[in-house]
């Protein structure tokens, strides 16, 4: 057996053993009832899971678009574009996401009627987009200057310089960082429960209150979140291998 696989097996075995001991000790004082939760409320969990998936997918898409636009602006030769992008990043990286959600939903929502789902997507996209823009900027600036000079020498326009050379390489080199950021986005989506959006955390809280099985309910919620983020991590690793520089 490969040494690395053996070490992984031992690490996972130890973790499972620790969790089993913890569960065994907890069961002495806490009456676990897994038949009541999650199976009795599985339909509600699945609805919350679907809502979390939906706002996460939309937010990832818009955060990527926003991050790409502002990341390009940060590397522009025009100072005004750089200042606008830096101002946006400074604002949204220094305000807690929870506050942004409240401002968008209760502030903007008082002037323009928006649903809780739309408010959550806008908030997550703007907040995470600020971090994505920094990741994209770093990826663009990591492209060797010689390639940029060569492209300018053959008369490549700025538009095609970004489309054909800078952005493809930036995405390739920043895939691990982008994957990590999108995993954070999925976990941050739980904050949308403060505006009564029926996503996974909100559903888990309601089930915990009505069933008096708080531990089981929140463990179930944690398993669902782990499933999403683990799949996202695997997808990120797949694309890393797919676009790896040979």
PDB file of C-alpha atoms in Angstrom, residues 32-217:
ATOM      1  CA  UNK A  32     -30.538  10.774  20.529  1.00  0.00           C
ATOM      2  CA  UNK A  33     -33.609  10.113  18.396  1.00  0.00           C
ATOM      3  CA  UNK A  34     -32.519   9.606  14.785  1.00  0.00           C
ATOM      4  CA  UNK A  35     -35.866   8.131  13.776  1.00  0.00           C
ATOM      5  CA  UNK A  36     -37.563  11.422  14.583  1.00  0.00           C
ATOM      6  CA  UNK A  37     -34.902  13.578  12.903  1.00  0.00           C
ATOM      7  CA  UNK A  38     -33.973  13.641  10.077  1.00  0.00           C
ATOM      8  CA  UNK A  39     -36.196  10.983   8.485  1.00  0.00           C
ATOM      9  CA  UNK A  40     -39.523  12.395   9.638  1.00  0.00           C
ATOM     10  CA  UNK A  41     -38.607  15.838   8.246  1.00  0.00           C
ATOM     11  CA  UNK A  42     -36.550  14.771   5.231  1.00  0.00           C
ATOM     12  CA  UNK A  43     -38.797  16.596   2.755  1.00  0.00           C
ATOM     13  CA  UNK A  44     -38.246  19.874   4.616  1.00  0.00           C
ATOM     14  CA  UNK A  45     -34.491  19.308   4.720  1.00  0.00           C
ATOM     15  CA  UNK A  46     -34.443  18.616   0.986  1.00  0.00           C
ATOM     16  CA  UNK A  47     -36.393  21.816   0.291  1.00  0.00           C
ATOM     17  CA  UNK A  48     -33.905  23.801   2.356  1.00  0.00           C
ATOM     18  CA  UNK A  49     -31.020  21.997   0.666  1.00  0.00           C
ATOM     19  CA  UNK A  50     -32.445  22.883  -2.759  1.00  0.00           C
ATOM     20  CA  UNK A  51     -32.812  26.553  -1.766  1.00  0.00           C
ATOM     21  CA  UNK A  52     -29.221  26.654  -0.473  1.00  0.00           C
ATOM     22  CA  UNK A  53     -28.011  25.080  -3.714  1.00  0.00           C
ATOM     23  CA  UNK A  54     -29.993  27.572  -5.771  1.00  0.00           C
ATOM     24  CA  UNK A  55     -28.753  30.723  -4.036  1.00  0.00           C
ATOM     25  CA  UNK A  56     -25.200  29.310  -3.966  1.00  0.00           C
ATOM     26  CA  UNK A  57     -25.109  28.568  -7.711  1.00  0.00           C
ATOM     27  CA  UNK A  58     -26.519  31.979  -8.666  1.00  0.00           C
ATOM     28  CA  UNK A  59     -24.231  33.763  -6.214  1.00  0.00           C
ATOM     29  CA  UNK A  60     -21.143  31.901  -7.447  1.00  0.00           C
ATOM     30  CA  UNK A  61     -21.962  32.872 -11.033  1.00  0.00           C
ATOM     31  CA  UNK A  62     -22.550  36.558 -10.272  1.00  0.00           C
ATOM     32  CA  UNK A  63     -19.599  36.750  -7.855  1.00  0.00           C
ATOM     33  CA  UNK A  64     -17.367  35.363 -10.597  1.00  0.00           C
ATOM     34  CA  UNK A  65     -18.676  37.897 -13.124  1.00  0.00           C
ATOM     35  CA  UNK A  66     -18.316  40.796 -10.665  1.00  0.00           C
ATOM     36  CA  UNK A  67     -14.879  39.593  -9.558  1.00  0.00           C
ATOM     37  CA  UNK A  68     -13.686  39.265 -13.143  1.00  0.00           C
ATOM     38  CA  UNK A  69     -14.889  42.765 -14.086  1.00  0.00           C
ATOM     39  CA  UNK A  70     -13.343  44.457 -11.073  1.00  0.00           C
ATOM     40  CA  UNK A  71     -10.233  42.288 -11.250  1.00  0.00           C
ATOM     41  CA  UNK A  72      -9.657  43.494 -14.808  1.00  0.00           C
ATOM     42  CA  UNK A  73     -10.335  47.089 -13.733  1.00  0.00           C
ATOM     43  CA  UNK A  74      -7.628  46.783 -11.058  1.00  0.00           C
ATOM     44  CA  UNK A  75      -5.065  45.933 -13.732  1.00  0.00           C
ATOM     45  CA  UNK A  76      -6.237  48.643 -16.138  1.00  0.00           C
ATOM     46  CA  UNK A  77      -3.905  51.410 -17.248  1.00  0.00           C
ATOM     47  CA  UNK A  78      -6.626  53.934 -16.375  1.00  0.00           C
ATOM     48  CA  UNK A  79      -6.248  55.165 -12.809  1.00  0.00           C
ATOM     49  CA  UNK A  80      -9.938  56.019 -12.397  1.00  0.00           C
ATOM     50  CA  UNK A  81     -10.915  52.394 -13.083  1.00  0.00           C
ATOM     51  CA  UNK A  82      -8.346  51.171 -10.567  1.00  0.00           C
ATOM     52  CA  UNK A  83      -9.658  53.564  -7.912  1.00  0.00           C
ATOM     53  CA  UNK A  84     -13.275  52.540  -8.521  1.00  0.00           C
ATOM     54  CA  UNK A  85     -12.381  48.850  -8.237  1.00  0.00           C
ATOM     55  CA  UNK A  86     -10.265  49.389  -5.123  1.00  0.00           C
ATOM     56  CA  UNK A  87     -13.043  51.417  -3.494  1.00  0.00           C
ATOM     57  CA  UNK A  88     -15.564  48.646  -4.152  1.00  0.00           C
ATOM     58  CA  UNK A  89     -13.205  46.031  -2.704  1.00  0.00           C
ATOM     59  CA  UNK A  90     -12.400  48.144   0.353  1.00  0.00           C
ATOM     60  CA  UNK A  91     -16.070  48.721   1.152  1.00  0.00           C
ATOM     61  CA  UNK A  92     -17.312  45.153   0.790  1.00  0.00           C
ATOM     62  CA  UNK A  93     -14.297  43.487   2.398  1.00  0.00           C
ATOM     63  CA  UNK A  94     -14.625  45.634   5.512  1.00  0.00           C
ATOM     64  CA  UNK A  95     -18.352  45.250   6.180  1.00  0.00           C
ATOM     65  CA  UNK A  96     -19.658  41.977   7.682  1.00  0.00           C
ATOM     66  CA  UNK A  97     -21.777  39.918   5.305  1.00  0.00           C
ATOM     67  CA  UNK A  98     -24.602  39.821   7.847  1.00  0.00           C
ATOM     68  CA  UNK A  99     -24.782  43.637   7.804  1.00  0.00           C
ATOM     69  CA  UNK A 100     -24.737  43.683   3.992  1.00  0.00           C
ATOM     70  CA  UNK A 101     -27.648  41.234   3.885  1.00  0.00           C
ATOM     71  CA  UNK A 102     -29.650  43.415   6.285  1.00  0.00           C
ATOM     72  CA  UNK A 103     -28.854  46.587   4.318  1.00  0.00           C
ATOM     73  CA  UNK A 104     -29.812  45.030   0.999  1.00  0.00           C
ATOM     74  CA  UNK A 105     -32.994  43.323   2.167  1.00  0.00           C
ATOM     75  CA  UNK A 106     -34.362  45.885   4.613  1.00  0.00           C
ATOM     76  CA  UNK A 107     -32.715  48.979   3.119  1.00  0.00           C
ATOM     77  CA  UNK A 108     -32.967  48.545  -0.645  1.00  0.00           C
ATOM     78  CA  UNK A 109     -35.973  46.292  -0.104  1.00  0.00           C
ATOM     79  CA  UNK A 110     -37.855  49.210   1.460  1.00  0.00           C
ATOM     80  CA  UNK A 111     -37.503  51.152  -1.817  1.00  0.00           C
ATOM     81  CA  UNK A 112     -37.706  48.301  -4.327  1.00  0.00           C
ATOM     82  CA  UNK A 113     -39.654  45.159  -3.530  1.00  0.00           C
ATOM     83  CA  UNK A 114     -37.282  42.182  -3.594  1.00  0.00           C
ATOM     84  CA  UNK A 115     -37.703  38.643  -2.338  1.00  0.00           C
ATOM     85  CA  UNK A 116     -35.533  37.157   0.383  1.00  0.00           C
ATOM     86  CA  UNK A 117     -33.864  34.909  -2.199  1.00  0.00           C
ATOM     87  CA  UNK A 118     -32.967  37.844  -4.474  1.00  0.00           C
ATOM     88  CA  UNK A 119     -31.719  39.840  -1.479  1.00  0.00           C
ATOM     89  CA  UNK A 120     -29.493  36.932  -0.414  1.00  0.00           C
ATOM     90  CA  UNK A 121     -28.085  36.458  -3.926  1.00  0.00           C
ATOM     91  CA  UNK A 122     -27.315  40.181  -4.319  1.00  0.00           C
ATOM     92  CA  UNK A 123     -25.617  40.325  -0.911  1.00  0.00           C
ATOM     93  CA  UNK A 124     -23.547  37.181  -1.395  1.00  0.00           C
ATOM     94  CA  UNK A 125     -22.543  38.166  -4.942  1.00  0.00           C
ATOM     95  CA  UNK A 126     -21.359  41.636  -3.932  1.00  0.00           C
ATOM     96  CA  UNK A 127     -19.550  40.430  -0.822  1.00  0.00           C
ATOM     97  CA  UNK A 128     -17.806  37.437  -2.379  1.00  0.00           C
ATOM     98  CA  UNK A 129     -17.192  39.324  -5.629  1.00  0.00           C
ATOM     99  CA  UNK A 130     -14.857  41.672  -3.752  1.00  0.00           C
ATOM    100  CA  UNK A 131     -12.668  38.736  -2.714  1.00  0.00           C
ATOM    101  CA  UNK A 132     -12.850  37.109  -6.138  1.00  0.00           C
ATOM    102  CA  UNK A 133     -11.681  40.376  -7.747  1.00  0.00           C
ATOM    103  CA  UNK A 134      -8.514  40.268  -5.639  1.00  0.00           C
ATOM    104  CA  UNK A 135      -7.914  36.653  -6.628  1.00  0.00           C
ATOM    105  CA  UNK A 136      -8.383  37.456 -10.324  1.00  0.00           C
ATOM    106  CA  UNK A 137      -6.131  40.512 -10.047  1.00  0.00           C
ATOM    107  CA  UNK A 138      -3.391  38.376  -8.538  1.00  0.00           C
ATOM    108  CA  UNK A 139      -3.799  35.809 -11.306  1.00  0.00           C
ATOM    109  CA  UNK A 140      -3.556  38.439 -14.038  1.00  0.00           C
ATOM    110  CA  UNK A 141      -0.468  40.029 -12.503  1.00  0.00           C
ATOM    111  CA  UNK A 142       1.160  36.587 -12.221  1.00  0.00           C
ATOM    112  CA  UNK A 143       1.218  36.174 -16.020  1.00  0.00           C
ATOM    113  CA  UNK A 144       4.815  36.682 -17.204  1.00  0.00           C
ATOM    114  CA  UNK A 145       5.387  40.207 -18.491  1.00  0.00           C
ATOM    115  CA  UNK A 146       7.176  38.783 -21.534  1.00  0.00           C
ATOM    116  CA  UNK A 147       3.904  37.303 -22.818  1.00  0.00           C
ATOM    117  CA  UNK A 148       2.171  40.657 -22.496  1.00  0.00           C
ATOM    118  CA  UNK A 149       4.997  42.433 -24.318  1.00  0.00           C
ATOM    119  CA  UNK A 150       4.974  39.807 -27.071  1.00  0.00           C
ATOM    120  CA  UNK A 151       1.210  40.207 -27.529  1.00  0.00           C
ATOM    121  CA  UNK A 152       1.548  43.976 -27.814  1.00  0.00           C
ATOM    122  CA  UNK A 153       4.404  43.566 -30.289  1.00  0.00           C
ATOM    123  CA  UNK A 154       2.218  41.599 -32.706  1.00  0.00           C
ATOM    124  CA  UNK A 155      -0.510  44.239 -32.387  1.00  0.00           C
ATOM    125  CA  UNK A 156      -2.982  42.372 -30.184  1.00  0.00           C
ATOM    126  CA  UNK A 157      -5.651  44.730 -28.846  1.00  0.00           C
ATOM    127  CA  UNK A 158      -6.248  45.128 -25.097  1.00  0.00           C
ATOM    128  CA  UNK A 159      -9.547  43.248 -25.359  1.00  0.00           C
ATOM    129  CA  UNK A 160      -7.994  40.182 -26.986  1.00  0.00           C
ATOM    130  CA  UNK A 161      -4.967  40.442 -24.699  1.00  0.00           C
ATOM    131  CA  UNK A 162      -7.273  39.794 -21.739  1.00  0.00           C
ATOM    132  CA  UNK A 163      -9.512  37.271 -23.501  1.00  0.00           C
ATOM    133  CA  UNK A 164      -6.809  35.153 -25.153  1.00  0.00           C
ATOM    134  CA  UNK A 165      -3.831  35.464 -22.795  1.00  0.00           C
ATOM    135  CA  UNK A 166      -4.391  37.045 -19.388  1.00  0.00           C
ATOM    136  CA  UNK A 167      -7.762  35.712 -18.188  1.00  0.00           C
ATOM    137  CA  UNK A 168      -7.313  32.051 -19.280  1.00  0.00           C
ATOM    138  CA  UNK A 169      -3.989  31.851 -17.452  1.00  0.00           C
ATOM    139  CA  UNK A 170      -5.357  33.782 -14.473  1.00  0.00           C
ATOM    140  CA  UNK A 171      -8.239  31.321 -14.063  1.00  0.00           C
ATOM    141  CA  UNK A 172      -5.879  28.370 -14.392  1.00  0.00           C
ATOM    142  CA  UNK A 173      -3.506  29.584 -11.696  1.00  0.00           C
ATOM    143  CA  UNK A 174      -6.202  30.802  -9.324  1.00  0.00           C
ATOM    144  CA  UNK A 175      -8.497  27.745  -9.456  1.00  0.00           C
ATOM    145  CA  UNK A 176      -7.527  26.530  -5.945  1.00  0.00           C
ATOM    146  CA  UNK A 177      -8.144  29.989  -4.442  1.00  0.00           C
ATOM    147  CA  UNK A 178     -11.425  30.395  -6.346  1.00  0.00           C
ATOM    148  CA  UNK A 179     -12.610  26.970  -5.210  1.00  0.00           C
ATOM    149  CA  UNK A 180     -11.863  27.881  -1.599  1.00  0.00           C
ATOM    150  CA  UNK A 181     -13.721  31.176  -1.983  1.00  0.00           C
ATOM    151  CA  UNK A 182     -16.782  29.491  -3.459  1.00  0.00           C
ATOM    152  CA  UNK A 183     -16.799  26.948  -0.637  1.00  0.00           C
ATOM    153  CA  UNK A 184     -16.807  29.893   1.785  1.00  0.00           C
ATOM    154  CA  UNK A 185     -19.722  31.357  -0.172  1.00  0.00           C
ATOM    155  CA  UNK A 186     -21.776  28.197   0.306  1.00  0.00           C
ATOM    156  CA  UNK A 187     -21.137  28.274   4.052  1.00  0.00           C
ATOM    157  CA  UNK A 188     -21.820  32.025   4.222  1.00  0.00           C
ATOM    158  CA  UNK A 189     -25.208  31.443   2.579  1.00  0.00           C
ATOM    159  CA  UNK A 190     -26.406  30.206   5.990  1.00  0.00           C
ATOM    160  CA  UNK A 191     -26.538  33.858   7.095  1.00  0.00           C
ATOM    161  CA  UNK A 192     -29.517  34.333   4.782  1.00  0.00           C
ATOM    162  CA  UNK A 193     -31.590  32.715   7.535  1.00  0.00           C
ATOM    163  CA  UNK A 194     -31.695  36.135   9.275  1.00  0.00           C
ATOM    164  CA  UNK A 195     -34.091  37.406   6.579  1.00  0.00           C
ATOM    165  CA  UNK A 196     -36.320  34.330   6.985  1.00  0.00           C
ATOM    166  CA  UNK A 197     -35.205  32.694   3.755  1.00  0.00           C
ATOM    167  CA  UNK A 198     -36.168  29.030   3.907  1.00  0.00           C
ATOM    168  CA  UNK A 199     -32.671  27.761   3.226  1.00  0.00           C
ATOM    169  CA  UNK A 200     -30.969  24.864   4.968  1.00  0.00           C
ATOM    170  CA  UNK A 201     -29.992  26.584   8.224  1.00  0.00           C
ATOM    171  CA  UNK A 202     -33.419  28.197   8.646  1.00  0.00           C
ATOM    172  CA  UNK A 203     -35.144  24.863   8.056  1.00  0.00           C
ATOM    173  CA  UNK A 204     -32.817  23.161  10.539  1.00  0.00           C
ATOM    174  CA  UNK A 205     -33.574  25.793  13.158  1.00  0.00           C
ATOM    175  CA  UNK A 206     -37.332  25.417  12.678  1.00  0.00           C
ATOM    176  CA  UNK A 207     -37.143  21.615  12.892  1.00  0.00           C
ATOM    177  CA  UNK A 208     -34.980  21.832  16.018  1.00  0.00           C
ATOM    178  CA  UNK A 209     -37.570  24.093  17.658  1.00  0.00           C
ATOM    179  CA  UNK A 210     -40.591  21.975  16.742  1.00  0.00           C
ATOM    180  CA  UNK A 211     -39.057  18.543  17.370  1.00  0.00           C
ATOM    181  CA  UNK A 212     -36.995  19.356  20.495  1.00  0.00           C
ATOM    182  CA  UNK A 213     -34.175  17.418  18.804  1.00  0.00           C
ATOM    183  CA  UNK A 214     -31.683  20.228  18.353  1.00  0.00           C
ATOM    184  CA  UNK A 215     -28.540  18.109  18.212  1.00  0.00           C
ATOM    185  CA  UNK A 216     -29.912  15.744  15.553  1.00  0.00           C
ATOM    186  CA  UNK A 217     -31.295  18.607  13.498  1.00  0.00           C
TER     187      UNK A 217
END
